[in-house]
Short mmCIF file of C-alpha atoms in Angstrom, two decimals:
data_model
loop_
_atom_site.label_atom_id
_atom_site.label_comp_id
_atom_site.label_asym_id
_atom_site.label_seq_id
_atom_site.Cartn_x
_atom_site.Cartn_y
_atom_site.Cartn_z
CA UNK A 22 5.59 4.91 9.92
CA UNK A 23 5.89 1.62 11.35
CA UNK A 24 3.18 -0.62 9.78
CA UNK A 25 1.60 -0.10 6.08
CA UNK A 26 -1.09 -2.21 4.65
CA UNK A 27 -1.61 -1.84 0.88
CA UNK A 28 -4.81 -3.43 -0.89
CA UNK A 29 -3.22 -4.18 -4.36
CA UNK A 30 -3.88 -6.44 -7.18
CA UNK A 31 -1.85 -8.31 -9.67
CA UNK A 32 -0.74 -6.39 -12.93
CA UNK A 33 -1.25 -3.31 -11.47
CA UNK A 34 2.06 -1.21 -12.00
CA UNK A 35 1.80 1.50 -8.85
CA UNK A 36 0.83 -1.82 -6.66
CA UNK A 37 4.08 -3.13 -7.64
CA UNK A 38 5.82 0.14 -7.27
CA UNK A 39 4.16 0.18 -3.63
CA UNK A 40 5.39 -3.65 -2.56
CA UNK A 41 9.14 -2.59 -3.84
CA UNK A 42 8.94 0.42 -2.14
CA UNK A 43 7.42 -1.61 1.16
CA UNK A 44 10.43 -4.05 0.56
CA UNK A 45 13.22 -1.28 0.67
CA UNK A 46 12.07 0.19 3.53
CA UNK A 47 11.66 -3.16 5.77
CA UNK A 48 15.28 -3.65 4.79
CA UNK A 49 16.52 -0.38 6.15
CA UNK A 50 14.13 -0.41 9.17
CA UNK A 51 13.69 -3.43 10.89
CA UNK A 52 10.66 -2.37 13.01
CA UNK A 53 8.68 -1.55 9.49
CA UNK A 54 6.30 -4.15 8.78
CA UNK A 55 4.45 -4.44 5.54
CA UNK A 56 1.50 -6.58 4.80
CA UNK A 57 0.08 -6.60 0.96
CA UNK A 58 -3.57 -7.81 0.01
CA UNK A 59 -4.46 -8.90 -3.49
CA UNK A 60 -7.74 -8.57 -5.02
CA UNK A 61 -9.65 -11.86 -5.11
CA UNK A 62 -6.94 -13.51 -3.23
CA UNK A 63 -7.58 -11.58 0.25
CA UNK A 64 -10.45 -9.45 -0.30
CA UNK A 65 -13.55 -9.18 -3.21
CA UNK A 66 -14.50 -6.05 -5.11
CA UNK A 67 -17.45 -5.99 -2.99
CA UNK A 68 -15.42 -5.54 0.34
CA UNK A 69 -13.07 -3.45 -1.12
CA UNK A 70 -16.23 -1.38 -2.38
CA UNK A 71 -17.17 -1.42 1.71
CA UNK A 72 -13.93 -0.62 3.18
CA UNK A 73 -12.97 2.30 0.73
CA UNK A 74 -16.76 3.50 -1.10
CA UNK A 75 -15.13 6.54 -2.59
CA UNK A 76 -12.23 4.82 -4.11
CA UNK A 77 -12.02 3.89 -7.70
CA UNK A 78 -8.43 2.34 -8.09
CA UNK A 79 -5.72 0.37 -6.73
CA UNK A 80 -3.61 0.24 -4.46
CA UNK A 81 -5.14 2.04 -1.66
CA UNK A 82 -2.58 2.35 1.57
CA UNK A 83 -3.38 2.02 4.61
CA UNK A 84 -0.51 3.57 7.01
CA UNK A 85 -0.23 2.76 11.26
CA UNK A 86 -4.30 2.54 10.49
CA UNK A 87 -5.13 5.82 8.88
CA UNK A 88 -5.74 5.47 5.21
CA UNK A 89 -3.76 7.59 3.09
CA UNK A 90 -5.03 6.82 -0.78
CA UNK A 91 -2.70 5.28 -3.66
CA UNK A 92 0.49 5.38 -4.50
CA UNK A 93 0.48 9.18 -5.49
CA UNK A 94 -0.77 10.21 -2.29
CA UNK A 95 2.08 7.63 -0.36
CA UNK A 96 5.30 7.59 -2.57
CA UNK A 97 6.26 11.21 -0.95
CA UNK A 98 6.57 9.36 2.34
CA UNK A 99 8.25 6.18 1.13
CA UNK A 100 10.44 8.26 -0.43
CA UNK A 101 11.28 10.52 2.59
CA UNK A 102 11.38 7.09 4.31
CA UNK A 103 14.01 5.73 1.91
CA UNK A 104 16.09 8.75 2.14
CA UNK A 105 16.23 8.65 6.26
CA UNK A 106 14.49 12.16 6.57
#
């Protein structure tokens, strides 16, 4: 895992659990890089309707370019990440 793109918007509780857990893992890997959209900021609904069409919430990650859904479907990695498995 060495880049990670999350589509997030402000207030949203598992986007902010995403960016810290983006944040912990840049500091213990410095090749990790981390880039986080925010709704109406980087992207509209409409494009996020285009880029995921089956996808109903936020955030949606996108990890070394295959997407692998929200923060459910990530936080076992970030968290294997985090523990240097």
């Amino acid at each position: 895992m060495k880049k990670v793109v999350v589509y997030s918007k402000d207030g949203c509780n598992f986007c902010i659990q995403a960016l810290r857990a983006c944040k912990q893992i840049a500091v213990l890997d410095k090749d990790f890089k981390y880039i986080v959209l925010k709704l109406h900021e980087d992207y509209t609904d409409l494009e996020f309707k285009m880029i995921f069409p089956d996808c109903k919430y936020l955030p949606q990650i996108i990890v070394d370019g295959t997407h692998v859904g929200g923060w459910d479907e990530w936080k076992p990695q970030a968290i294997q990440k985090l523990e240097g498995a």
